[in-house]
XYZ file of C-alpha atoms in Angstrom:
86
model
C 67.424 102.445 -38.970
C 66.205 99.953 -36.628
C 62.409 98.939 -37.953
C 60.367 96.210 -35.903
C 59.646 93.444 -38.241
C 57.466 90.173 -37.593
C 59.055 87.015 -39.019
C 57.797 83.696 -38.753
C 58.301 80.236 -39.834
C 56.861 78.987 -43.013
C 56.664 75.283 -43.338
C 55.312 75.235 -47.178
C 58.164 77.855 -48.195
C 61.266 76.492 -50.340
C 62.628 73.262 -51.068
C 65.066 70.522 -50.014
C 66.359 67.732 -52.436
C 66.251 64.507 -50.709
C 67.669 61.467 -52.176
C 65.745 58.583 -50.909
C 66.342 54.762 -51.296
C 63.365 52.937 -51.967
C 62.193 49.414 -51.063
C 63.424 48.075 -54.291
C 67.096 49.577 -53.811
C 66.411 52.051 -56.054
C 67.923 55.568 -55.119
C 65.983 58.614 -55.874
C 66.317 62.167 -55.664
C 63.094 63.861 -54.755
C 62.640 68.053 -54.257
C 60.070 68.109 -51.062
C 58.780 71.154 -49.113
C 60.140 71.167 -45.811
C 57.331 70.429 -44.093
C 57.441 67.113 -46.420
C 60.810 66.754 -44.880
C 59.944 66.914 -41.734
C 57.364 64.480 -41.713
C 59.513 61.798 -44.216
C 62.861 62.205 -41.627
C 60.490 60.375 -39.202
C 60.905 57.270 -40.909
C 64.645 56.768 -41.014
C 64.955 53.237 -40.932
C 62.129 50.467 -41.025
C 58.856 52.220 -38.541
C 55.500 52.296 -38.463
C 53.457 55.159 -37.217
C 49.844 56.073 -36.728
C 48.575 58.646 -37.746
C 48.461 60.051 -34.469
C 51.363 59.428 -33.502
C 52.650 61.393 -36.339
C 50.618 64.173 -35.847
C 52.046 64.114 -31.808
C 55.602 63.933 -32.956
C 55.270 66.893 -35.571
C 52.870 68.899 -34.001
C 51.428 69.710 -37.517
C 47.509 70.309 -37.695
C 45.503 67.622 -38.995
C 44.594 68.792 -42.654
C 47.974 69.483 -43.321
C 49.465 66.619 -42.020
C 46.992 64.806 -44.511
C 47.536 66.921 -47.658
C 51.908 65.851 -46.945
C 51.054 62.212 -46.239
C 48.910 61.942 -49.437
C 51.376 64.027 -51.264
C 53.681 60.981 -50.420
C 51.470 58.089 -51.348
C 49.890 59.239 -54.063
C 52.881 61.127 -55.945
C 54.757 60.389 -59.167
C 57.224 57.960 -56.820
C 54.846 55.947 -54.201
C 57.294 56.409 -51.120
C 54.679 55.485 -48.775
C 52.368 52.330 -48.648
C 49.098 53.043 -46.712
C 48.289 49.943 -44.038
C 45.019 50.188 -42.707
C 44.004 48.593 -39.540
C 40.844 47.429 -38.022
C-alpha cells in the first residue's frame, strides 16, 4: 500500500559520540545532539567565529544556535571559551 507520508529533518533527534581533544591534550568522548555536531565540526582545527558568522554558516535560527553554544560552554566539559569583543 503506497501511503503519502511527510518526513522531515530533526536536528535535536538522536545522538552522535564524538571524541574530542581538548586544549590540554586530553581526549574525551562526548554524546552530542546532532545539531551540537554540526555546529562543533565548524571548528576543526584552531578558528574563531562570530557569532554571526556561525549562524550564516549553519543556517540555524538564533535561539537555537544560543541554547547549542551555551550547551558547549557551560557543560560538564568547558569545550568552548567565550571571547568577547568590544
Amino acid at each position: 500500500v503506497n501511503t503519502e507520508r511527510s518526513f522531515y529533518w530533526s536536528f535535536v533527534r538522536g545522538y552522535c559520540n564524538v571524541e574530542i581533544t581538548l586544549s590540554n591534550q586530553h581526549s574525551v568522548t562526548i554524546q552530542m545532539l546532532p545539531v551540537q555536531y554540526i555546529v562543533l565540526s565548524l571548528f576543526e582545527g584552531e578558528v574563531n567565529y562570530t557569532f554571526k558568522e556561525i549562524q550564516s554558516k549553519t543556517n540555524l535560527h538564533p535561539s537555537l544556535l544560543k541554547s547549542v553554544l551555551f550547551s558547549f560552554v557551560y557543560g560538564k566539559v568547558d569545550v568552548f571559551e567565550i571571547v568577547l569583543f568590544e
